[in-house]
Amino acid sequence: WTPINTGLTNTKVLCLASSGTTVYVGTNGGGAFLSTNAGSSWSPINTGLTQNKVASLAIKGDTLFAGTQDGLFLSTTNGVSWTEVSTGLTTTAITALAFSGPNVFAGSGGGGVFLSSNLGASWTAINNGLNNIYVNTFAISGAHIFIGTWGDGVFYSNNNGTSWTAVNTGLSCLEAVDLEIIVSNLYAA
């Protein structure tokens, strides 16, 4: 490993997202940064963000979302400017983001899971079956959506989050901070 921190004013990176050769990072106190040269240098992209703790990022095409402790923000300008898109959210702490087809999912620290089918213009809570509303991560494969929670393990939905089912058999730790799908296997950390 080689550090690639030139331009980062805060090296406590909480999340990564990429599109083509562009890489985005969210930091714990420095906001969001952009690199177009494989991390050789970073530029801050915080205009419009009201919070410098960026806990989650998700990108699809030219649509970039940033989840912060102060709400959810959208950029269609590669992060040059941000607009808050929190209508319908019952919490401001957005900890996880994911795209599934035309839908955007937002996980939160205390409000559960939210769904937007209009690129963040409005959000609806989708928590039926969840025991824990502290969501750390998403993993999506086709119509299969998994979430990792803080203290209640992993939940699964195959109906765009209309309902969730716990899938924890054999899981020794119920604090699922990251999920990854590789081929047909789901990995939890």
Short mmCIF file of N, CA and C in Angstrom, two decimals:
data_model
loop_
_atom_site.label_atom_id
_atom_site.label_comp_id
_atom_site.label_asym_id
_atom_site.label_seq_id
_atom_site.Cartn_x
_atom_site.Cartn_y
_atom_site.Cartn_z
N TRP A 1 0.84 -1.19 0.00
CA TRP A 1 0.00 0.00 0.00
C TRP A 1 0.89 1.25 0.00
N THR A 2 0.42 2.27 -0.72
CA THR A 2 1.11 3.55 -0.78
C THR A 2 0.11 4.66 -0.50
N PRO A 3 0.43 5.55 0.44
CA PRO A 3 -0.50 6.66 0.71
C PRO A 3 -0.66 7.55 -0.52
N ILE A 4 -1.89 7.99 -0.79
CA ILE A 4 -2.17 8.93 -1.87
C ILE A 4 -3.07 10.03 -1.32
N ASN A 5 -2.50 10.90 -0.52
CA ASN A 5 -3.27 11.88 0.24
C ASN A 5 -3.06 13.33 -0.19
N THR A 6 -2.32 13.58 -1.27
CA THR A 6 -2.02 14.96 -1.67
C THR A 6 -3.31 15.73 -1.95
N GLY A 7 -3.52 16.78 -1.18
CA GLY A 7 -4.71 17.61 -1.34
C GLY A 7 -5.81 17.32 -0.34
N LEU A 8 -5.75 16.17 0.31
CA LEU A 8 -6.75 15.86 1.34
C LEU A 8 -6.44 16.66 2.59
N THR A 9 -7.40 17.42 3.08
CA THR A 9 -7.21 18.16 4.33
C THR A 9 -7.58 17.31 5.53
N ASN A 10 -8.19 16.16 5.29
CA ASN A 10 -8.54 15.22 6.35
C ASN A 10 -8.36 13.83 5.76
N THR A 11 -7.52 13.02 6.39
CA THR A 11 -7.22 11.69 5.86
C THR A 11 -8.04 10.58 6.51
N LYS A 12 -9.04 10.93 7.28
CA LYS A 12 -9.94 9.93 7.86
C LYS A 12 -11.07 9.67 6.85
N VAL A 13 -10.78 8.82 5.88
CA VAL A 13 -11.72 8.54 4.80
C VAL A 13 -12.78 7.54 5.27
N LEU A 14 -14.05 7.91 5.09
CA LEU A 14 -15.16 7.07 5.52
C LEU A 14 -15.80 6.30 4.38
N CYS A 15 -15.66 6.79 3.14
CA CYS A 15 -16.31 6.13 2.02
C CYS A 15 -15.62 6.49 0.70
N LEU A 16 -15.84 5.63 -0.29
CA LEU A 16 -15.29 5.80 -1.64
C LEU A 16 -16.38 5.56 -2.65
N ALA A 17 -16.27 6.22 -3.80
CA ALA A 17 -17.14 5.94 -4.95
C ALA A 17 -16.34 6.26 -6.20
N SER A 18 -16.64 5.58 -7.29
CA SER A 18 -15.91 5.86 -8.52
C SER A 18 -16.82 5.76 -9.72
N SER A 19 -16.43 6.47 -10.75
CA SER A 19 -17.10 6.42 -12.03
C SER A 19 -16.04 6.63 -13.10
N GLY A 20 -15.80 5.59 -13.87
CA GLY A 20 -14.71 5.67 -14.85
C GLY A 20 -13.39 5.89 -14.14
N THR A 21 -12.68 6.94 -14.50
CA THR A 21 -11.39 7.23 -13.87
C THR A 21 -11.50 8.27 -12.77
N THR A 22 -12.72 8.68 -12.44
CA THR A 22 -12.93 9.66 -11.37
C THR A 22 -13.22 8.94 -10.07
N VAL A 23 -12.53 9.34 -9.02
CA VAL A 23 -12.70 8.74 -7.70
C VAL A 23 -13.13 9.84 -6.72
N TYR A 24 -14.11 9.51 -5.89
CA TYR A 24 -14.61 10.42 -4.87
C TYR A 24 -14.35 9.81 -3.50
N VAL A 25 -14.04 10.63 -2.50
CA VAL A 25 -13.94 10.16 -1.13
C VAL A 25 -14.74 11.10 -0.22
N GLY A 26 -15.30 10.51 0.83
CA GLY A 26 -15.94 11.29 1.88
C GLY A 26 -15.12 11.13 3.13
N THR A 27 -14.89 12.22 3.84
CA THR A 27 -14.02 12.18 5.01
C THR A 27 -14.79 12.54 6.28
N ASN A 28 -14.15 12.27 7.40
CA ASN A 28 -14.70 12.56 8.72
C ASN A 28 -14.23 13.93 9.18
N GLY A 29 -14.76 14.98 8.54
CA GLY A 29 -14.43 16.33 8.97
C GLY A 29 -13.90 17.23 7.87
N GLY A 30 -13.49 16.67 6.74
CA GLY A 30 -12.97 17.49 5.64
C GLY A 30 -13.91 17.58 4.47
N GLY A 31 -15.06 16.90 4.55
CA GLY A 31 -16.01 16.92 3.45
C GLY A 31 -15.69 15.90 2.39
N ALA A 32 -16.03 16.23 1.15
CA ALA A 32 -15.83 15.33 0.01
C ALA A 32 -14.69 15.84 -0.87
N PHE A 33 -14.03 14.89 -1.54
CA PHE A 33 -12.91 15.22 -2.43
C PHE A 33 -13.04 14.41 -3.71
N LEU A 34 -12.41 14.93 -4.77
CA LEU A 34 -12.46 14.33 -6.10
C LEU A 34 -11.04 14.18 -6.63
N SER A 35 -10.77 13.05 -7.27
CA SER A 35 -9.51 12.84 -7.97
C SER A 35 -9.80 12.35 -9.37
N THR A 36 -9.14 12.93 -10.34
CA THR A 36 -9.29 12.49 -11.73
C THR A 36 -7.98 11.87 -12.24
N ASN A 37 -7.03 11.64 -11.31
CA ASN A 37 -5.73 11.08 -11.70
C ASN A 37 -5.32 9.92 -10.80
N ALA A 38 -6.25 9.03 -10.54
CA ALA A 38 -6.01 7.82 -9.75
C ALA A 38 -5.49 8.11 -8.35
N GLY A 39 -5.92 9.24 -7.77
CA GLY A 39 -5.54 9.56 -6.40
C GLY A 39 -4.22 10.28 -6.25
N SER A 40 -3.56 10.63 -7.33
CA SER A 40 -2.29 11.38 -7.21
C SER A 40 -2.52 12.73 -6.55
N SER A 41 -3.69 13.33 -6.79
CA SER A 41 -4.05 14.57 -6.11
C SER A 41 -5.56 14.62 -5.93
N TRP A 42 -5.97 15.37 -4.91
CA TRP A 42 -7.39 15.47 -4.55
C TRP A 42 -7.79 16.93 -4.49
N SER A 43 -9.03 17.21 -4.90
CA SER A 43 -9.60 18.55 -4.82
C SER A 43 -10.87 18.50 -3.99
N PRO A 44 -11.05 19.47 -3.07
CA PRO A 44 -12.29 19.49 -2.28
C PRO A 44 -13.49 19.84 -3.16
N ILE A 45 -14.63 19.21 -2.87
CA ILE A 45 -15.88 19.46 -3.59
C ILE A 45 -17.00 19.62 -2.57
N ASN A 46 -17.02 20.74 -1.87
CA ASN A 46 -17.91 20.91 -0.74
C ASN A 46 -18.93 22.04 -0.87
N THR A 47 -18.99 22.71 -2.00
CA THR A 47 -19.91 23.83 -2.16
C THR A 47 -21.35 23.34 -2.06
N GLY A 48 -22.05 23.81 -1.03
CA GLY A 48 -23.44 23.42 -0.81
C GLY A 48 -23.61 22.40 0.29
N LEU A 49 -22.53 21.68 0.65
CA LEU A 49 -22.62 20.74 1.77
C LEU A 49 -22.66 21.54 3.07
N THR A 50 -23.55 21.16 3.98
CA THR A 50 -23.64 21.86 5.26
C THR A 50 -22.95 21.10 6.38
N GLN A 51 -22.34 19.99 6.05
CA GLN A 51 -21.68 19.14 7.05
C GLN A 51 -20.42 18.57 6.41
N ASN A 52 -19.32 18.57 7.13
CA ASN A 52 -18.06 18.06 6.59
C ASN A 52 -17.77 16.61 6.93
N LYS A 53 -18.73 15.92 7.57
CA LYS A 53 -18.58 14.48 7.79
C LYS A 53 -19.44 13.78 6.74
N VAL A 54 -18.78 13.28 5.70
CA VAL A 54 -19.48 12.60 4.61
C VAL A 54 -19.29 11.10 4.82
N ALA A 55 -20.36 10.43 5.26
CA ALA A 55 -20.29 9.03 5.66
C ALA A 55 -20.58 8.06 4.52
N SER A 56 -21.24 8.54 3.45
CA SER A 56 -21.60 7.63 2.36
C SER A 56 -21.68 8.40 1.04
N LEU A 57 -21.31 7.69 -0.01
CA LEU A 57 -21.38 8.23 -1.37
C LEU A 57 -21.95 7.16 -2.29
N ALA A 58 -22.69 7.57 -3.31
CA ALA A 58 -23.17 6.64 -4.34
C ALA A 58 -23.26 7.41 -5.64
N ILE A 59 -22.86 6.75 -6.72
CA ILE A 59 -22.87 7.41 -8.02
C ILE A 59 -23.49 6.49 -9.07
N LYS A 60 -24.26 7.12 -9.96
CA LYS A 60 -24.81 6.42 -11.11
C LYS A 60 -24.90 7.44 -12.24
N GLY A 61 -24.16 7.19 -13.30
CA GLY A 61 -24.12 8.16 -14.39
C GLY A 61 -23.56 9.47 -13.91
N ASP A 62 -24.30 10.55 -14.11
CA ASP A 62 -23.84 11.86 -13.63
C ASP A 62 -24.53 12.28 -12.34
N THR A 63 -25.15 11.32 -11.65
CA THR A 63 -25.84 11.60 -10.39
C THR A 63 -25.00 11.09 -9.23
N LEU A 64 -24.62 11.99 -8.34
CA LEU A 64 -23.79 11.66 -7.18
C LEU A 64 -24.53 12.08 -5.92
N PHE A 65 -24.68 11.14 -4.98
CA PHE A 65 -25.29 11.43 -3.68
C PHE A 65 -24.22 11.39 -2.59
N ALA A 66 -24.37 12.26 -1.60
CA ALA A 66 -23.50 12.27 -0.42
C ALA A 66 -24.38 12.26 0.82
N GLY A 67 -24.16 11.26 1.68
CA GLY A 67 -24.87 11.17 2.94
C GLY A 67 -24.01 11.75 4.04
N THR A 68 -24.57 12.67 4.80
CA THR A 68 -23.83 13.32 5.88
C THR A 68 -24.59 13.17 7.19
N GLN A 69 -24.04 13.70 8.26
CA GLN A 69 -24.73 13.73 9.54
C GLN A 69 -25.80 14.82 9.56
N ASP A 70 -25.84 15.64 8.50
CA ASP A 70 -26.75 16.76 8.43
C ASP A 70 -27.72 16.65 7.26
N GLY A 71 -27.88 15.46 6.71
CA GLY A 71 -28.81 15.26 5.61
C GLY A 71 -28.19 14.62 4.39
N LEU A 72 -28.96 14.61 3.33
CA LEU A 72 -28.57 13.96 2.09
C LEU A 72 -28.47 15.01 1.00
N PHE A 73 -27.40 14.90 0.18
CA PHE A 73 -27.12 15.92 -0.82
C PHE A 73 -26.92 15.27 -2.18
N LEU A 74 -27.28 16.01 -3.24
CA LEU A 74 -27.22 15.55 -4.62
C LEU A 74 -26.36 16.50 -5.43
N SER A 75 -25.54 15.92 -6.30
CA SER A 75 -24.78 16.71 -7.27
C SER A 75 -24.92 16.07 -8.64
N THR A 76 -25.16 16.89 -9.63
CA THR A 76 -25.16 16.44 -11.02
C THR A 76 -24.03 17.13 -11.78
N THR A 77 -23.07 17.69 -11.00
CA THR A 77 -21.95 18.43 -11.57
C THR A 77 -20.61 17.87 -11.09
N ASN A 78 -20.54 16.56 -10.90
CA ASN A 78 -19.32 15.91 -10.39
C ASN A 78 -18.87 16.47 -9.04
N GLY A 79 -19.83 16.93 -8.24
CA GLY A 79 -19.51 17.43 -6.92
C GLY A 79 -19.13 18.90 -6.88
N VAL A 80 -19.16 19.59 -8.01
CA VAL A 80 -18.83 21.02 -8.02
C VAL A 80 -19.80 21.78 -7.12
N SER A 81 -21.08 21.39 -7.12
CA SER A 81 -22.07 21.99 -6.23
C SER A 81 -23.05 20.91 -5.78
N TRP A 82 -23.61 21.13 -4.59
CA TRP A 82 -24.51 20.17 -3.96
C TRP A 82 -25.82 20.85 -3.59
N THR A 83 -26.91 20.06 -3.66
CA THR A 83 -28.23 20.51 -3.23
C THR A 83 -28.78 19.50 -2.25
N GLU A 84 -29.35 19.99 -1.15
CA GLU A 84 -29.94 19.07 -0.18
C GLU A 84 -31.21 18.45 -0.75
N VAL A 85 -31.36 17.13 -0.57
CA VAL A 85 -32.53 16.39 -1.05
C VAL A 85 -33.04 15.49 0.07
N SER A 86 -33.56 16.09 1.13
CA SER A 86 -33.95 15.34 2.32
C SER A 86 -35.45 15.29 2.56
N THR A 87 -36.27 15.67 1.57
CA THR A 87 -37.73 15.66 1.74
C THR A 87 -38.23 14.25 2.00
N GLY A 88 -38.85 14.06 3.15
CA GLY A 88 -39.39 12.76 3.52
C GLY A 88 -38.51 11.97 4.47
N LEU A 89 -37.26 12.39 4.64
CA LEU A 89 -36.37 11.71 5.59
C LEU A 89 -36.76 12.12 7.00
N THR A 90 -36.79 11.16 7.92
CA THR A 90 -37.14 11.46 9.31
C THR A 90 -35.90 11.56 10.19
N THR A 91 -34.74 11.46 9.59
CA THR A 91 -33.48 11.61 10.30
C THR A 91 -32.50 12.31 9.37
N THR A 92 -31.49 12.92 9.94
CA THR A 92 -30.51 13.60 9.09
C THR A 92 -29.22 12.81 8.91
N ALA A 93 -28.99 11.79 9.73
CA ALA A 93 -27.74 11.02 9.67
C ALA A 93 -27.85 9.92 8.61
N ILE A 94 -27.28 10.16 7.43
CA ILE A 94 -27.33 9.19 6.34
C ILE A 94 -26.00 8.44 6.29
N THR A 95 -26.06 7.15 6.56
CA THR A 95 -24.85 6.34 6.75
C THR A 95 -24.53 5.40 5.59
N ALA A 96 -25.50 5.15 4.71
CA ALA A 96 -25.27 4.21 3.60
C ALA A 96 -26.15 4.61 2.42
N LEU A 97 -25.63 4.40 1.21
CA LEU A 97 -26.37 4.73 -0.01
C LEU A 97 -26.15 3.64 -1.05
N ALA A 98 -27.16 3.39 -1.88
CA ALA A 98 -27.00 2.41 -2.96
C ALA A 98 -28.06 2.65 -4.03
N PHE A 99 -27.69 2.34 -5.27
CA PHE A 99 -28.61 2.37 -6.39
C PHE A 99 -29.04 0.94 -6.72
N SER A 100 -30.30 0.79 -7.11
CA SER A 100 -30.81 -0.46 -7.65
C SER A 100 -31.77 -0.10 -8.77
N GLY A 101 -31.30 -0.23 -10.00
CA GLY A 101 -32.11 0.21 -11.13
C GLY A 101 -32.40 1.69 -11.00
N PRO A 102 -33.67 2.08 -11.13
CA PRO A 102 -34.02 3.50 -11.02
C PRO A 102 -34.16 3.98 -9.58
N ASN A 103 -34.03 3.09 -8.63
CA ASN A 103 -34.24 3.42 -7.21
C ASN A 103 -32.94 3.75 -6.50
N VAL A 104 -33.06 4.66 -5.53
CA VAL A 104 -31.94 4.99 -4.65
C VAL A 104 -32.37 4.61 -3.23
N PHE A 105 -31.49 3.92 -2.52
CA PHE A 105 -31.74 3.54 -1.14
C PHE A 105 -30.80 4.31 -0.23
N ALA A 106 -31.34 4.81 0.88
CA ALA A 106 -30.53 5.51 1.87
C ALA A 106 -30.72 4.82 3.21
N GLY A 107 -29.62 4.43 3.84
CA GLY A 107 -29.65 3.87 5.18
C GLY A 107 -29.27 4.96 6.15
N SER A 108 -29.84 4.89 7.33
CA SER A 108 -29.61 5.98 8.28
C SER A 108 -29.21 5.48 9.65
N GLY A 109 -28.70 6.40 10.43
CA GLY A 109 -28.35 6.13 11.82
C GLY A 109 -29.51 6.50 12.72
N GLY A 110 -30.55 5.69 12.70
CA GLY A 110 -31.68 5.90 13.59
C GLY A 110 -33.03 5.98 12.93
N GLY A 111 -33.08 6.04 11.60
CA GLY A 111 -34.37 6.12 10.92
C GLY A 111 -34.65 4.96 10.00
N GLY A 112 -33.69 4.01 9.90
CA GLY A 112 -33.90 2.85 9.06
C GLY A 112 -33.51 3.10 7.62
N VAL A 113 -34.33 2.52 6.70
CA VAL A 113 -34.06 2.58 5.27
C VAL A 113 -35.10 3.47 4.59
N PHE A 114 -34.64 4.26 3.63
CA PHE A 114 -35.51 5.13 2.85
C PHE A 114 -35.32 4.82 1.37
N LEU A 115 -36.38 5.00 0.60
CA LEU A 115 -36.37 4.74 -0.84
C LEU A 115 -36.79 5.98 -1.60
N SER A 116 -36.08 6.27 -2.68
CA SER A 116 -36.49 7.32 -3.61
C SER A 116 -36.51 6.72 -5.01
N SER A 117 -37.60 6.93 -5.70
CA SER A 117 -37.70 6.47 -7.08
C SER A 117 -37.65 7.66 -8.04
N ASN A 118 -37.32 8.85 -7.51
CA ASN A 118 -37.25 10.05 -8.35
C ASN A 118 -35.95 10.82 -8.10
N LEU A 119 -34.86 10.07 -8.00
CA LEU A 119 -33.51 10.64 -7.82
C LEU A 119 -33.41 11.62 -6.66
N GLY A 120 -34.07 11.28 -5.55
CA GLY A 120 -33.92 12.04 -4.33
C GLY A 120 -34.88 13.19 -4.14
N ALA A 121 -35.79 13.42 -5.07
CA ALA A 121 -36.76 14.51 -4.91
C ALA A 121 -37.65 14.26 -3.69
N SER A 122 -37.94 12.99 -3.39
CA SER A 122 -38.70 12.64 -2.18
C SER A 122 -38.29 11.25 -1.73
N TRP A 123 -38.46 10.99 -0.44
CA TRP A 123 -38.04 9.74 0.18
C TRP A 123 -39.18 9.16 1.00
N THR A 124 -39.25 7.81 1.04
CA THR A 124 -40.25 7.10 1.82
C THR A 124 -39.54 6.09 2.70
N ALA A 125 -39.91 6.04 3.99
CA ALA A 125 -39.35 5.05 4.90
C ALA A 125 -39.88 3.67 4.52
N ILE A 126 -38.97 2.67 4.50
CA ILE A 126 -39.35 1.28 4.18
C ILE A 126 -38.72 0.36 5.22
N ASN A 127 -39.35 0.27 6.37
CA ASN A 127 -38.77 -0.43 7.50
C ASN A 127 -39.57 -1.64 7.98
N ASN A 128 -40.53 -2.12 7.20
CA ASN A 128 -41.35 -3.25 7.60
C ASN A 128 -40.49 -4.50 7.79
N GLY A 129 -40.44 -5.01 9.01
CA GLY A 129 -39.67 -6.21 9.32
C GLY A 129 -38.31 -5.93 9.94
N LEU A 130 -37.89 -4.67 9.97
CA LEU A 130 -36.60 -4.35 10.58
C LEU A 130 -36.75 -4.24 12.09
N ASN A 131 -35.82 -4.87 12.79
CA ASN A 131 -35.77 -4.75 14.25
C ASN A 131 -34.87 -3.60 14.66
N ASN A 132 -33.97 -3.22 13.79
CA ASN A 132 -32.95 -2.22 14.11
C ASN A 132 -32.95 -1.18 13.01
N ILE A 133 -33.00 0.08 13.38
CA ILE A 133 -33.06 1.13 12.37
C ILE A 133 -31.73 1.87 12.23
N TYR A 134 -30.65 1.23 12.65
CA TYR A 134 -29.29 1.76 12.43
C TYR A 134 -28.65 0.95 11.31
N VAL A 135 -28.60 1.53 10.12
CA VAL A 135 -28.15 0.82 8.92
C VAL A 135 -26.75 1.26 8.55
N ASN A 136 -25.83 0.29 8.41
CA ASN A 136 -24.44 0.58 8.09
C ASN A 136 -24.09 0.46 6.62
N THR A 137 -24.74 -0.48 5.91
CA THR A 137 -24.26 -0.82 4.58
C THR A 137 -25.35 -1.50 3.76
N PHE A 138 -25.18 -1.45 2.44
CA PHE A 138 -26.04 -2.16 1.49
C PHE A 138 -25.18 -3.08 0.63
N ALA A 139 -25.80 -4.14 0.14
CA ALA A 139 -25.23 -4.96 -0.93
C ALA A 139 -26.42 -5.34 -1.82
N ILE A 140 -26.28 -5.10 -3.12
CA ILE A 140 -27.40 -5.32 -4.03
C ILE A 140 -26.94 -6.16 -5.21
N SER A 141 -27.73 -7.18 -5.52
CA SER A 141 -27.48 -8.01 -6.69
C SER A 141 -28.83 -8.27 -7.35
N GLY A 142 -29.06 -7.63 -8.48
CA GLY A 142 -30.36 -7.75 -9.14
C GLY A 142 -31.47 -7.27 -8.24
N ALA A 143 -32.47 -8.11 -8.01
CA ALA A 143 -33.60 -7.75 -7.14
C ALA A 143 -33.33 -8.07 -5.67
N HIS A 144 -32.14 -8.57 -5.36
CA HIS A 144 -31.80 -8.96 -3.99
C HIS A 144 -31.07 -7.81 -3.30
N ILE A 145 -31.68 -7.30 -2.23
CA ILE A 145 -31.12 -6.19 -1.47
C ILE A 145 -30.83 -6.67 -0.06
N PHE A 146 -29.60 -6.45 0.38
CA PHE A 146 -29.19 -6.80 1.74
C PHE A 146 -28.77 -5.52 2.46
N ILE A 147 -29.07 -5.46 3.76
CA ILE A 147 -28.56 -4.36 4.58
C ILE A 147 -27.86 -4.95 5.80
N GLY A 148 -26.83 -4.27 6.23
CA GLY A 148 -26.14 -4.62 7.47
C GLY A 148 -26.49 -3.59 8.52
N THR A 149 -26.90 -4.04 9.69
CA THR A 149 -27.32 -3.13 10.75
C THR A 149 -26.33 -3.15 11.90
N TRP A 150 -26.49 -2.19 12.78
CA TRP A 150 -25.67 -2.10 13.97
C TRP A 150 -26.39 -2.84 15.10
N GLY A 151 -26.04 -4.10 15.31
CA GLY A 151 -26.58 -4.85 16.44
C GLY A 151 -27.63 -5.90 16.11
N ASP A 152 -28.21 -5.89 14.92
CA ASP A 152 -29.21 -6.89 14.56
C ASP A 152 -28.84 -7.68 13.31
N GLY A 153 -27.62 -7.53 12.84
CA GLY A 153 -27.14 -8.34 11.75
C GLY A 153 -27.61 -7.90 10.38
N VAL A 154 -27.89 -8.91 9.55
CA VAL A 154 -28.18 -8.70 8.13
C VAL A 154 -29.65 -8.96 7.85
N PHE A 155 -30.23 -8.11 6.99
CA PHE A 155 -31.61 -8.27 6.55
C PHE A 155 -31.65 -8.32 5.04
N TYR A 156 -32.69 -8.97 4.51
CA TYR A 156 -32.82 -9.22 3.08
C TYR A 156 -34.19 -8.79 2.59
N SER A 157 -34.22 -8.24 1.37
CA SER A 157 -35.49 -7.93 0.71
C SER A 157 -35.37 -8.28 -0.76
N ASN A 158 -36.44 -8.84 -1.32
CA ASN A 158 -36.48 -9.08 -2.77
C ASN A 158 -37.66 -8.34 -3.40
N ASN A 159 -38.20 -7.33 -2.66
CA ASN A 159 -39.33 -6.56 -3.17
C ASN A 159 -39.09 -5.05 -3.00
N ASN A 160 -37.87 -4.63 -3.30
CA ASN A 160 -37.47 -3.21 -3.21
C ASN A 160 -37.68 -2.62 -1.82
N GLY A 161 -37.52 -3.43 -0.79
CA GLY A 161 -37.59 -2.94 0.57
C GLY A 161 -38.99 -2.84 1.15
N THR A 162 -39.98 -3.34 0.44
CA THR A 162 -41.34 -3.32 0.99
C THR A 162 -41.38 -4.10 2.30
N SER A 163 -40.60 -5.20 2.37
CA SER A 163 -40.47 -5.95 3.62
C SER A 163 -39.04 -6.49 3.72
N TRP A 164 -38.62 -6.70 4.96
CA TRP A 164 -37.26 -7.17 5.26
C TRP A 164 -37.33 -8.42 6.13
N THR A 165 -36.40 -9.35 5.90
CA THR A 165 -36.30 -10.57 6.68
C THR A 165 -34.87 -10.71 7.20
N ALA A 166 -34.72 -11.03 8.48
CA ALA A 166 -33.39 -11.26 9.05
C ALA A 166 -32.80 -12.52 8.45
N VAL A 167 -31.52 -12.48 8.10
CA VAL A 167 -30.81 -13.64 7.56
C VAL A 167 -29.47 -13.75 8.31
N ASN A 168 -29.56 -14.24 9.56
CA ASN A 168 -28.40 -14.23 10.44
C ASN A 168 -27.93 -15.60 10.90
N THR A 169 -28.51 -16.68 10.39
CA THR A 169 -28.11 -18.01 10.83
C THR A 169 -26.62 -18.22 10.61
N GLY A 170 -25.91 -18.51 11.67
CA GLY A 170 -24.47 -18.76 11.60
C GLY A 170 -23.62 -17.52 11.75
N LEU A 171 -24.23 -16.35 11.78
CA LEU A 171 -23.48 -15.10 11.93
C LEU A 171 -23.14 -14.91 13.40
N SER A 172 -21.85 -14.85 13.71
CA SER A 172 -21.43 -14.78 15.11
C SER A 172 -21.44 -13.36 15.66
N CYS A 173 -21.37 -12.37 14.81
CA CYS A 173 -21.41 -10.97 15.24
C CYS A 173 -22.54 -10.27 14.51
N LEU A 174 -23.39 -9.59 15.24
CA LEU A 174 -24.55 -8.95 14.63
C LEU A 174 -24.33 -7.47 14.33
N GLU A 175 -23.09 -7.03 14.36
CA GLU A 175 -22.75 -5.67 13.95
C GLU A 175 -22.16 -5.74 12.55
N ALA A 176 -23.01 -5.73 11.54
CA ALA A 176 -22.58 -5.87 10.15
C ALA A 176 -22.23 -4.49 9.60
N VAL A 177 -20.94 -4.19 9.55
CA VAL A 177 -20.50 -2.87 9.11
C VAL A 177 -20.23 -2.81 7.61
N ASP A 178 -20.05 -3.95 6.96
CA ASP A 178 -19.84 -3.96 5.52
C ASP A 178 -20.35 -5.27 4.94
N LEU A 179 -20.94 -5.19 3.76
CA LEU A 179 -21.41 -6.35 3.03
C LEU A 179 -20.88 -6.26 1.61
N GLU A 180 -20.49 -7.40 1.05
CA GLU A 180 -20.04 -7.46 -0.34
C GLU A 180 -20.59 -8.72 -0.98
N ILE A 181 -21.03 -8.60 -2.22
CA ILE A 181 -21.48 -9.77 -2.99
C ILE A 181 -20.43 -10.03 -4.05
N ILE A 182 -19.90 -11.25 -4.05
CA ILE A 182 -18.93 -11.66 -5.06
C ILE A 182 -19.47 -12.95 -5.66
N VAL A 183 -19.74 -12.90 -6.96
CA VAL A 183 -20.41 -13.97 -7.70
C VAL A 183 -21.74 -14.25 -7.02
N SER A 184 -21.91 -15.38 -6.36
CA SER A 184 -23.18 -15.68 -5.70
C SER A 184 -23.03 -15.77 -4.19
N ASN A 185 -21.92 -15.26 -3.66
CA ASN A 185 -21.67 -15.30 -2.22
C ASN A 185 -21.83 -13.91 -1.60
N LEU A 186 -22.42 -13.86 -0.42
CA LEU A 186 -22.54 -12.63 0.35
C LEU A 186 -21.54 -12.72 1.49
N TYR A 187 -20.72 -11.69 1.62
CA TYR A 187 -19.72 -11.61 2.69
C TYR A 187 -20.11 -10.51 3.65
N ALA A 188 -20.00 -10.78 4.95
CA ALA A 188 -20.31 -9.79 5.98
C ALA A 188 -19.11 -9.58 6.87
N ALA A 189 -18.86 -8.33 7.18
CA ALA A 189 -17.78 -7.99 8.10
C ALA A 189 -18.33 -7.16 9.22
#
